[in-house]
Amino acid sequence: MTNQAKVAISADFLTAFAKLPRSIQGKVTEFINKFRNDPNSPGINYEKINKGVDKKIYSVRIDDTYRGIVVREPETGVYLLLWVDHHDEAYDWASRKRCEVNPKTGAVQIFDVQTIKTEESVPNEKMLFSSISNDELLELGVPEEQIAYVRSFKSQADFYEASASMPKDAYEYLSWLVEGIPVSEVLEYASEERGEKDNSGSFSEALQLPLSLKSFVVVEGEDELRRIMAEPLEKWRVFLHPTQRKIVNKNFNGAARVLGGAGTGKTVVAMHRAKHLADQIGNNERILFTTFTANLAADIKENLRKICTTEELRKIEVIHLDAWVNQYLRESGFSAQIEYDNIHNIWEKAVLLANVDLPFDAGFYEEEWNRVVISQEALSLEKYIKASRNGRGTRLDRKKRILVWKVLETYQNLLKENQIRDINMAMYECRKLLEASGSRPRYKHIIVDEAQDFSDNAYRLIRALAGEEHPNDLFIVGDSHQRIYRNKPSLSKCGINVRGRSSILRINYRTTEEIRKYAFALLNGISFDDLDDGVDLGDRCQSLTHGIKPEIKEFKDAGEELSYLIEEIQKLKNAGVALSNICVVARTRTLVQDYIAQFTHAGIRAYAIKRSNTDDRSLDGVRVATMHRVKGLEFQYVFVAAVNNRVIPLPSAINKTDAISEAETIAAEKCLLYVALTRAQKCAYITSYGKKSMFLN
């Protein structure tokens, strides 16, 4: 059977592998490669687990001290690697485990065989799943051997404690029931997710099903094996949920949209989609993967290297859209520079030079330009008078619009005189150059990440880059709950039709349910769109992991807060947490620099995550970042510091002269806090001093 074996590695195996000493990890990787080439080699040394409940499970020798736990199906040449550990611990783990193909779902499952003590029942005692029938539990993937065990759960706490003992697919479906989702909905969801299944009961057939691929990866070659084992904790590179895999591999007739809350794997899906499409197109065709900021583009480029071959990477251009615009304008001989920091000063000058008798400040005109004029391309007085101003709050009659236009026209003249453009004007002119050139579309496919932060102008440009609608032209992922830059695009108004081609990711893989619920509650009372003309409630997302609620601490002054931060960071370090897994997040760059200086003075190594650099996790030290920069990243422990009055929300960000603009800014500031908190995987802390932010009341 040499060279015919199919070897699959479980997610649990990689978790155990990651905890091994480096020297042993190297031995395990070498063993797996030899094992894959010839699993019947005499040197493998299979041993039965004497006390084991599953006679298909064996131990294999890694070295004198460490053992791997495997399942073998010699008749089909399938071998499953389930666990690796010190000899005694490996045998103990294996003794209570069973590995089977579920007859109802067709999925490969690993679970504990539990002995249930029969206790005298309490009259009228209601068990957690007492309203769910045995047939329904079986349809949801609960192994028959675990029915009594599941029926023994009295509370949610009992259920959460059982997560490591149950098959991952069954546990996920039961989690939805625990959250109050009707069993009929969960059964429908489970049926749709597993799709067509094979009934042969063989591991060989079962490993081809999406439900199995959520927990197992079939190793296709030595290069792939070494990529997997190099960073075993980054399971997103290897394992996709069936819902994610379906979206990644689907063939769409046009543009597709994917929504999902923080931590649901939107960017993971987008990256795997890029890899999938790169494998489908010719060598002369290209994919554009774009996002809103330079740092996110850098992070995505780095992560694509971990899942793509050299050939696939060559077909994918990763760049944030502003940089693409700047690059294209330079290539086209455009002499004006794109300006960011000085734009508000240009508006101040325009107001002064226009000298109109209106009670508006420069911020009002800047908003009018971005939200009405350039958004609708109303670049003449005639078009501006007819333009819709829905949502702007301040009413303007024809006479006032004429006066406002004087300021807007003066601003345009100043841009031309100074040879500068704001980014929205640059995108408009870029699109006009593209359309005038009449050339074929520059990209076969375009993938857009952080879609909620793009403007209408950005989407019109993206539509032009992709050309006329064609199969798989645009793949757009986003979440309006994470909108922190106040753009509010409507895809359909920008010539992008996603009707009938939309998906929602509902499982949060990053944070605990306690963190997710607390962070989401901050957004109560705010209405969120679906990046088009619909509403995104975000109410059916949940996490499958549980922990403590975020810790909220108030202090008298900054010194007290700092002492607490240092003490907690030291506790985590003493408990074995790497400092690189801890991040302190603050609202402003000034605060970030202050915290770094204070930590350094206290003997704690600290690094700022800078605006355009990726975070090198090989450098040990606490990370400190602004709320904007931490977007797209994740850490085990997150401290959101200085959540004070007049810091969050930041007064300078609020336009007090426009009630709607003020409300939108406050919503964006709440979204910032939501984004910061949902970076945490295990625990989140919120600290304030003096007067706390109104968001914490």
Short mmCIF file of N, CA, C and O in Angstrom, two decimals, residues 18 94 453 592 598 641:
data_model
loop_
_atom_site.label_atom_id
_atom_site.label_comp_id
_atom_site.label_asym_id
_atom_site.label_seq_id
_atom_site.Cartn_x
_atom_site.Cartn_y
_atom_site.Cartn_z
N ALA A 18 1.00 22.09 18.67
CA ALA A 18 1.48 23.45 18.95
C ALA A 18 2.05 23.58 20.36
O ALA A 18 2.87 24.46 20.63
N ALA A 94 -6.57 8.99 24.49
CA ALA A 94 -7.12 8.04 23.52
C ALA A 94 -8.07 7.03 24.16
O ALA A 94 -8.99 6.53 23.49
N ASP A 453 -16.39 50.51 4.61
CA ASP A 453 -15.66 51.77 4.75
C ASP A 453 -15.42 52.49 3.42
O ASP A 453 -14.92 53.61 3.40
N VAL A 592 -1.21 56.40 22.70
CA VAL A 592 -0.39 55.22 22.40
C VAL A 592 1.06 55.48 22.80
O VAL A 592 1.70 54.65 23.46
N GLN A 598 5.37 54.74 29.34
CA GLN A 598 5.12 54.31 30.73
C GLN A 598 5.45 52.83 30.91
O GLN A 598 6.03 52.44 31.93
N ALA A 641 -7.94 51.04 26.83
CA ALA A 641 -7.59 51.95 27.91
C ALA A 641 -8.07 53.38 27.65
O ALA A 641 -8.36 53.75 26.51
#
